[in-house]
Coordinates of C-alpha atoms and ligand atoms in Angstrom, one line a residue:
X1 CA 138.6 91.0 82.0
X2 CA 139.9 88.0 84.1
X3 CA 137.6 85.2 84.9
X4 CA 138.4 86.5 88.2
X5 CA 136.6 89.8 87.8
X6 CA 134.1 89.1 85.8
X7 CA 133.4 86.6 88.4
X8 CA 133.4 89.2 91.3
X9 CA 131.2 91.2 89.3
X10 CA 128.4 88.9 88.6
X11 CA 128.1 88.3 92.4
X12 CA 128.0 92.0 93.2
X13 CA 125.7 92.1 90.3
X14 CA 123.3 89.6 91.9
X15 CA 123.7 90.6 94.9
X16 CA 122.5 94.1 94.1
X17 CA 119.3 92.6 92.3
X18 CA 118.8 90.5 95.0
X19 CA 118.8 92.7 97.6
X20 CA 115.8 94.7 96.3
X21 CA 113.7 91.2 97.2
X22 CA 114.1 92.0 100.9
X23 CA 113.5 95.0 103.2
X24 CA 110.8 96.3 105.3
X25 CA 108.8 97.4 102.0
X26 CA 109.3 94.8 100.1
X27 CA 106.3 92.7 98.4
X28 CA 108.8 89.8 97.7
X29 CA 109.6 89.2 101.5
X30 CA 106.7 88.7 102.9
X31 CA 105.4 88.8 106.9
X32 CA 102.1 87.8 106.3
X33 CA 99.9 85.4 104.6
X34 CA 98.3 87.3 101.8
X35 CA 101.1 88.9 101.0
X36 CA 103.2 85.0 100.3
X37 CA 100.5 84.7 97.9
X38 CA 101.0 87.4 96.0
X39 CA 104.9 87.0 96.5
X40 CA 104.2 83.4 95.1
X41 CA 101.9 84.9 92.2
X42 CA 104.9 87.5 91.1
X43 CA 107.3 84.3 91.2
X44 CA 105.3 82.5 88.6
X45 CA 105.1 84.9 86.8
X46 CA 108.6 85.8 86.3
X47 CA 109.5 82.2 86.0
X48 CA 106.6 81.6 83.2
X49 CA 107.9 85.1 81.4
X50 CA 111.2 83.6 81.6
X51 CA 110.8 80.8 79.7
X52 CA 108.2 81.8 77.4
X53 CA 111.4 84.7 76.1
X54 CA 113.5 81.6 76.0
X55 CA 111.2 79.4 73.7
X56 CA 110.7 82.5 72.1
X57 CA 114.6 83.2 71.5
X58 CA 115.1 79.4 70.5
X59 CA 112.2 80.0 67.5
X60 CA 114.1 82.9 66.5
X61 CA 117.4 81.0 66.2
X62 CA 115.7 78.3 64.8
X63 CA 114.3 80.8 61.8
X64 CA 117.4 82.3 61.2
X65 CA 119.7 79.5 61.2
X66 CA 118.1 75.8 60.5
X67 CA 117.7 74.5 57.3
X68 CA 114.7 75.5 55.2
X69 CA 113.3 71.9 54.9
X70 CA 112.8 72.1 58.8
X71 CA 111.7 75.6 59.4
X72 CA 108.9 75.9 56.9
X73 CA 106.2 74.8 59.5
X74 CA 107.3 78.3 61.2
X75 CA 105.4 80.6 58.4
X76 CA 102.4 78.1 58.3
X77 CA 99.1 78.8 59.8
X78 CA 99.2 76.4 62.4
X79 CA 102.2 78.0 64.0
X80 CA 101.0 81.5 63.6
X81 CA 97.2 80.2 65.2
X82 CA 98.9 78.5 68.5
X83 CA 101.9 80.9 69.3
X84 CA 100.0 84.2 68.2
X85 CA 96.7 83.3 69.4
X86 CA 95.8 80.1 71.3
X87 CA 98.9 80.8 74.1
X88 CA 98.2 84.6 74.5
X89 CA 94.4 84.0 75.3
X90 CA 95.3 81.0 77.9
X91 CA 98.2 82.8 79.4
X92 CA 96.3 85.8 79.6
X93 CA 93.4 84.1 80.9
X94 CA 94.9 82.5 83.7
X95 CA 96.7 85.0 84.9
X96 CA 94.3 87.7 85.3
X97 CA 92.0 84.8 87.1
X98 CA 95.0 84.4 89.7
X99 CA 95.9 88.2 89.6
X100 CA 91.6 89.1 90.6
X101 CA 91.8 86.3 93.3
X102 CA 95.3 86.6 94.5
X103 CA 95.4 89.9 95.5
X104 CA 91.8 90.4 96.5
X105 CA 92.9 91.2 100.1
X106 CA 89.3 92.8 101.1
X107 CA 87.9 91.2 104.4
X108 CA 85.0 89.1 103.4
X109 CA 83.1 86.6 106.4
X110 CA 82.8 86.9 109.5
X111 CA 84.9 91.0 111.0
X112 CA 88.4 90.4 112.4
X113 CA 88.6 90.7 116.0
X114 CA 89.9 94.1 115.8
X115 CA 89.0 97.5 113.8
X116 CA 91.1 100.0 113.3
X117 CA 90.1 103.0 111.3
X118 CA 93.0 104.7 108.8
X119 CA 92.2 107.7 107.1
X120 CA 94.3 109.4 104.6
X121 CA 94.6 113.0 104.3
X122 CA 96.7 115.2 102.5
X123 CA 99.8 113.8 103.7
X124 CA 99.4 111.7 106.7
X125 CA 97.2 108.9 107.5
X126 CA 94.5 109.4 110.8
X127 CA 94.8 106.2 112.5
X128 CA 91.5 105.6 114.8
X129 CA 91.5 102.0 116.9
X130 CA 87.3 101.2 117.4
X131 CA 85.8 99.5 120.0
X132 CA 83.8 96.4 119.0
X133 CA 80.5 98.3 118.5
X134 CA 82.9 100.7 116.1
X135 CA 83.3 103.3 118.5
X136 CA 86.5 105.3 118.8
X137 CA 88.8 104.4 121.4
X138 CA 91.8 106.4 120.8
X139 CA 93.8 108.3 117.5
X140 CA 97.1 107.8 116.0
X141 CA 99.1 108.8 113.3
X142 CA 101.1 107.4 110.5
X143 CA 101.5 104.6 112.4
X144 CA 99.5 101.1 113.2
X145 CA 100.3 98.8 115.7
X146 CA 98.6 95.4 115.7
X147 CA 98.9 91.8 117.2
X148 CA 101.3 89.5 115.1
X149 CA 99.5 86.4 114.4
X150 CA 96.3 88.0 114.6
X151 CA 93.6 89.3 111.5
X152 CA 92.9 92.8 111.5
X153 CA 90.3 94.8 110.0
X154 CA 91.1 98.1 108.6
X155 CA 88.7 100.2 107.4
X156 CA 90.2 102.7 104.7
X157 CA 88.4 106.0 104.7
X158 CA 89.6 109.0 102.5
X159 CA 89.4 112.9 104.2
X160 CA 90.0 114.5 101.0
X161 CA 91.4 113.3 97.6
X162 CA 92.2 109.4 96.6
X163 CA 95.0 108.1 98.4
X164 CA 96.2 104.0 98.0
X165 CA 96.7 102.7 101.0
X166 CA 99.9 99.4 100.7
X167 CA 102.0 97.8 102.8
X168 CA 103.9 95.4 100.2
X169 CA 105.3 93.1 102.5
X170 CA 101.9 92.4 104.5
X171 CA 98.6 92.6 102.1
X172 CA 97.8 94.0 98.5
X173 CA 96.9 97.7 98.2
X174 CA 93.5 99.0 98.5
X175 CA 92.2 102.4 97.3
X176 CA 91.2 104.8 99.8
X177 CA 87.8 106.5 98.1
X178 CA 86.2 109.6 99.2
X179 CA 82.6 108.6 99.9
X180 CA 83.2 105.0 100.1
X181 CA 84.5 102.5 102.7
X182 CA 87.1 99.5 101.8
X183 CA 87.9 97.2 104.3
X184 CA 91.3 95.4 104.0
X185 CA 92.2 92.2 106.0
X186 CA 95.9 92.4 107.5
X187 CA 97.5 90.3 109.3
X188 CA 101.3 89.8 110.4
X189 CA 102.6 86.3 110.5
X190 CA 105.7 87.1 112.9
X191 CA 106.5 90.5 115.2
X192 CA 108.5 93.0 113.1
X193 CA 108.3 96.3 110.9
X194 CA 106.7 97.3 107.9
X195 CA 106.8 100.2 105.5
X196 CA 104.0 101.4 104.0
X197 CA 103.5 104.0 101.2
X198 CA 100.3 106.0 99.7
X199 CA 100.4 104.3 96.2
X200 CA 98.3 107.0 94.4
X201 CA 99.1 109.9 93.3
X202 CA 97.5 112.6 95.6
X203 CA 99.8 116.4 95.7
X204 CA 102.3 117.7 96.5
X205 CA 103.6 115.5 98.9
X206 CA 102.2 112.2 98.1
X207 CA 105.6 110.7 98.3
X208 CA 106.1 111.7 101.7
X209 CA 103.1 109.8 103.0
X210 CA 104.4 107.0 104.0
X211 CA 103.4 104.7 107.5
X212 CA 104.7 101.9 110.0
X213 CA 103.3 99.1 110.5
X214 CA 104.3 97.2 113.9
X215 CA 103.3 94.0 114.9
X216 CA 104.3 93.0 118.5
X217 CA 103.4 89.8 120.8
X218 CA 99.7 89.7 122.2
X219 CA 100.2 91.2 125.6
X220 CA 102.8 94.0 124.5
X221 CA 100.5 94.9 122.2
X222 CA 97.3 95.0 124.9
X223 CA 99.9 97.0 127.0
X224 CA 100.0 99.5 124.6
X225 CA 96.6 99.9 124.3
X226 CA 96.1 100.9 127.8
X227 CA 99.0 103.0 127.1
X228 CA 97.3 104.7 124.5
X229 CA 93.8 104.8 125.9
X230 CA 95.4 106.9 128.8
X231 CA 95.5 110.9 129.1
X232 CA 98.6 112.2 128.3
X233 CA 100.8 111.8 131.3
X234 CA 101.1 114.7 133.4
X235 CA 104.5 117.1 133.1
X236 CA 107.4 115.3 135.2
X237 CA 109.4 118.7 136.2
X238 CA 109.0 122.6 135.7
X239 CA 110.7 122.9 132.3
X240 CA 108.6 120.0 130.7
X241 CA 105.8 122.2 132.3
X242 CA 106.8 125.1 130.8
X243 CA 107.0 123.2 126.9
X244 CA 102.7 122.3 127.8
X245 CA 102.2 126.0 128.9
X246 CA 103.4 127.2 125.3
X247 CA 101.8 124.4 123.7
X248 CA 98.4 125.4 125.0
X249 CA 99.0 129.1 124.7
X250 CA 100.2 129.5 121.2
X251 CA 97.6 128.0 119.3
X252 CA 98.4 124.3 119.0
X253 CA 95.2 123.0 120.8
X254 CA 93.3 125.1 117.2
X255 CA 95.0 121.9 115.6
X256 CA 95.6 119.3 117.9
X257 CA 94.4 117.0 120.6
X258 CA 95.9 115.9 123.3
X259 CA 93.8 114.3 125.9
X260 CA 94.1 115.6 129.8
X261 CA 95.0 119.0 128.5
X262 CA 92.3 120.4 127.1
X263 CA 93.4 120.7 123.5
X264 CA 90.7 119.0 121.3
X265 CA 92.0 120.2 118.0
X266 CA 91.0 117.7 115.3
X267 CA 92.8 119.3 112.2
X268 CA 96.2 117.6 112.6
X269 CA 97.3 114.4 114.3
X270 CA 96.6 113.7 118.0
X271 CA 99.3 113.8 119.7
X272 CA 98.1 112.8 122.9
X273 CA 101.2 110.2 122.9
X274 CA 103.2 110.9 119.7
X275 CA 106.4 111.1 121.8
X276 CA 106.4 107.2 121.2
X277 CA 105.5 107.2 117.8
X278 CA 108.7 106.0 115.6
X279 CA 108.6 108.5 112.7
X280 CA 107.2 112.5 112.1
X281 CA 105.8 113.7 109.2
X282 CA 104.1 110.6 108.3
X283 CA 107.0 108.6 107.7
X284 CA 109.7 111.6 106.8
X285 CA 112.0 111.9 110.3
X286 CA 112.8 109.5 112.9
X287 CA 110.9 111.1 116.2
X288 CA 113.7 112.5 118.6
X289 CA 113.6 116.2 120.2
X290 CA 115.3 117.6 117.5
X291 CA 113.0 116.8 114.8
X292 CA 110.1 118.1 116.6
X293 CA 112.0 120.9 117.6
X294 CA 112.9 121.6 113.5
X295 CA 109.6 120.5 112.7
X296 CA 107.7 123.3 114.9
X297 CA 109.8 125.9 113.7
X298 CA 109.6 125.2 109.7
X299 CA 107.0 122.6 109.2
X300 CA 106.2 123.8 105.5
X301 CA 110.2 123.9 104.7
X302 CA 110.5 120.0 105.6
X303 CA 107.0 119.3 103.5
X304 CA 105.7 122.0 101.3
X305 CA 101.7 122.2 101.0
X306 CA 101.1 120.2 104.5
X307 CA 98.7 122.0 106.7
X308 CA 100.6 122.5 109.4
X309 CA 102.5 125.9 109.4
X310 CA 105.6 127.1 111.1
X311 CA 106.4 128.8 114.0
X312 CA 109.4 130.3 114.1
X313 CA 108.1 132.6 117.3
X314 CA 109.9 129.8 119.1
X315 CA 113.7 129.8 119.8
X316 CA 116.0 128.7 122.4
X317 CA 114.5 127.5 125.6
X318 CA 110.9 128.0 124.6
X319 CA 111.4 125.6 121.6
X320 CA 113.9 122.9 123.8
X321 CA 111.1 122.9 126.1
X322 CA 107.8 122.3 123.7
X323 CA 110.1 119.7 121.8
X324 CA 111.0 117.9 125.1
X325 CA 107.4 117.8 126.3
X326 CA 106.1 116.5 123.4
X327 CA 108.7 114.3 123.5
X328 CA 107.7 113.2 127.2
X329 CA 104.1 111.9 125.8
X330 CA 104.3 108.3 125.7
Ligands
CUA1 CU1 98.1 110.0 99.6 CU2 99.4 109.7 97.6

C-alpha cells in the first residue's frame, strides 16, 4: 500500500470512529450539564484504560526481551502484590466512587420548576405536563418539550413491565419501576434535539420505543403550552370534517382522547394535538399524512404486539380524510 492510501485510510478510519462521538443520541456530545459529566467520566476512563494497556504492553516486552539480570524483580512478590493487587483495588475503588456519584442524575433538593410525568408502556411513553400542585395539565406522547437552560423534573412511572428511561446526550438513565416512582433531573444546556431510547429490555418491540426530546427558548416553549392546553382546533373545511366524523364513529374515541370532541379514550396516546408531534409510533416514522394514513390501516404490520390494531375498513377518501385531520391537530 502507498503511504498515500494507507494515509487516506487512517483518516476515513478515524473519521468513522469519530463520528459515533456525535449525534442526537450520543452520550459523548453532550447538551446538558449532567450528561458533560458523565461524557467527562467516560473520557477518563478511556484515557486511564489506555495507558494502563500500554504500561502493561511495555512489562510484557520488557519480560520477553530484557536481560535476565534486569527482569527478575518481575516474578518477585513485590511486583505481583502492587500490579495484581494494590492497583486493581485503587482503580476499582475510585472508579466505582465516581461512576455512583457521576451518574446519580435523580433530583435531590429543592423540585425543579416544572414536572412532567413520563410513563412507559408497552411501547410508547405517556407524557403528562403537571401543574405545580401535580395536577395534570395536558398529555403527550413519545415526545417532551422543555425550556433549554431550565431544570426539569421528570417523574418516571411504569404502566406495565420495566422499561429504562435514557436520553444519552442529556442525563444518565433511570429505571422506570412498576410500583415505584424515580424522579430524574433534566436539563438542556442549549435549544436543540435529542433521542432517547427505552434501555431495558421490555417485548416485543422494546427497540422501537424510542422518544424526542426538544428543548426550545423560554417563550416558544410557554407558547406551546397554551398550544397544548387548548382543545383540539375545530375542522377548517368539509373534508377535514368529514376525517373527525369517521374518527368519532369508528371506534377511535374507545382508545383515544382528543379534547373538544368528546373522545376520552385513555388506552392509547392523546392525540388531542399529535398532528405536531415530530415522530409516530414512539419514535418509528416521521409524522406526515402518509404515515398516519399507513399507520391506521396496518398498525400491528409496522409494530407487531402494540395495542393498537388495524383498520383496514378505511380506503381512499375515508382514510385521506382521517389522516389529514389528524394531521390538522396542532
Ligand atoms: Cu420499554 Cu424497553
Amino acid at each position: 500500500m502507498s503511504p498515500r492510501i494507507s494515509t487516506r485510510c487512517a483518516e476515513a478510519l478515524a473519521a468513522a470512529a469519530l463520528a459515533g462521538c456525535a449525534g442526537p443520541q450520543s452520550a459523548l456530545d453532550a447538551g446538558g450539564e449532567a450528561a458533560g459529566r458523565i461524557a467527562g467520566l467516560a473520557w477518563g476512563m478511556f484515557v486511564g484504560a489506555a495507558l494502563i494497556l500500554g504500561v502493561v504492553i511495555g512489562l510484557l516486552a520488557w519480560a520477553v526481551w530484557a536481560p535476565d539480570s534486569s527482569r527478575r524483580w518481575l516474578a518477585g512478590d513485590r511486583a505481583i502484590v502492587a500490579g495484581g493487587l494494590v492497583l486493581p483495588v485503587v482503580v476499582l475503588t475510585v472508579l466505582l466512587v465516581a461512576a455512583l456519584t457521576v451518574t446519580d442524575g435523580r433530583a435531590s433538593g429543592e423540585a425543579a420548576g416544572l414536572r412532567i410525568r413520563v410513563e412507559g408502556e408497552q411501547w410508547w411513553w405517556r407524557v403528562t405536563y403537571l401543574d405545580p400542585d401535580g395536577r395534570p395539565l395536558f398529555a403527550t406522547a413519545n415526545e417532551i418539550r422543555i425550556p433549554a437552560g431550565r431544570a426539569v423534573d421528570l417523574e418516571l412511572h411504569a404502566a406495565d413491565v420495566i422499561h429504562s428511561f435514557w436520553v444519552p446526550a442529556l442525563a444518565g438513565k433511570l429505571d422506570m419501576i412498576p410500583g415505584h416512582v424515580n424522579v430524574l433531573r433534566l436539563q438542556a444546556d442549549r435549544v436543540g434535539r435529542w433521542r432517547g431510547q427505552c434501555a431495558e429490555y421490555c417485548g416485543g418491540a422494546h427497540a422501537w420505543m424510542a422518544f424526542v426530546v426538544v428543548a426550545e427558548p423560554g417563550e416558544v416553549f410557554e407558547a406551546w403550552v397554551a398550544g397544548q392546553r387548548a382543545p383540539a382546533p375545530p375542522p377548517a373545511d368539509p373534508f377535514l370534517a368529514r376525517g373527525r366524523e369517521l374518527f368519532l364513529a369508528f371506534g377511535c374515541p374507545a382508545c383515544h382522547t382528543v379534547r373538544g370532541t368528546g373522545a376520552m379514550g385513555v388506552i392509547g396516546p392523546d392525540l388531542t394535538h399529535v398532528g405536531g408531534r415530530l415522530t409516530i409510533g414512539a419514535g418509528m416514522l416521521p409524522n406526515h399524512v402518509g404515515t398516519l394514513a399507513a399507520w391506521i390501516v396496518d398498525a400491528p404490520h409496522l409494530k407487531p404486539g402494540n395495542r393498537m390494531p388495524g383498520f383496514p375498513v378505511f380506503t381512499g377518501e375515508d382514510l385521506r380524510a382521517l389522516a389529514a385531520w389528524l394531521e390538522s391537530l396542532k
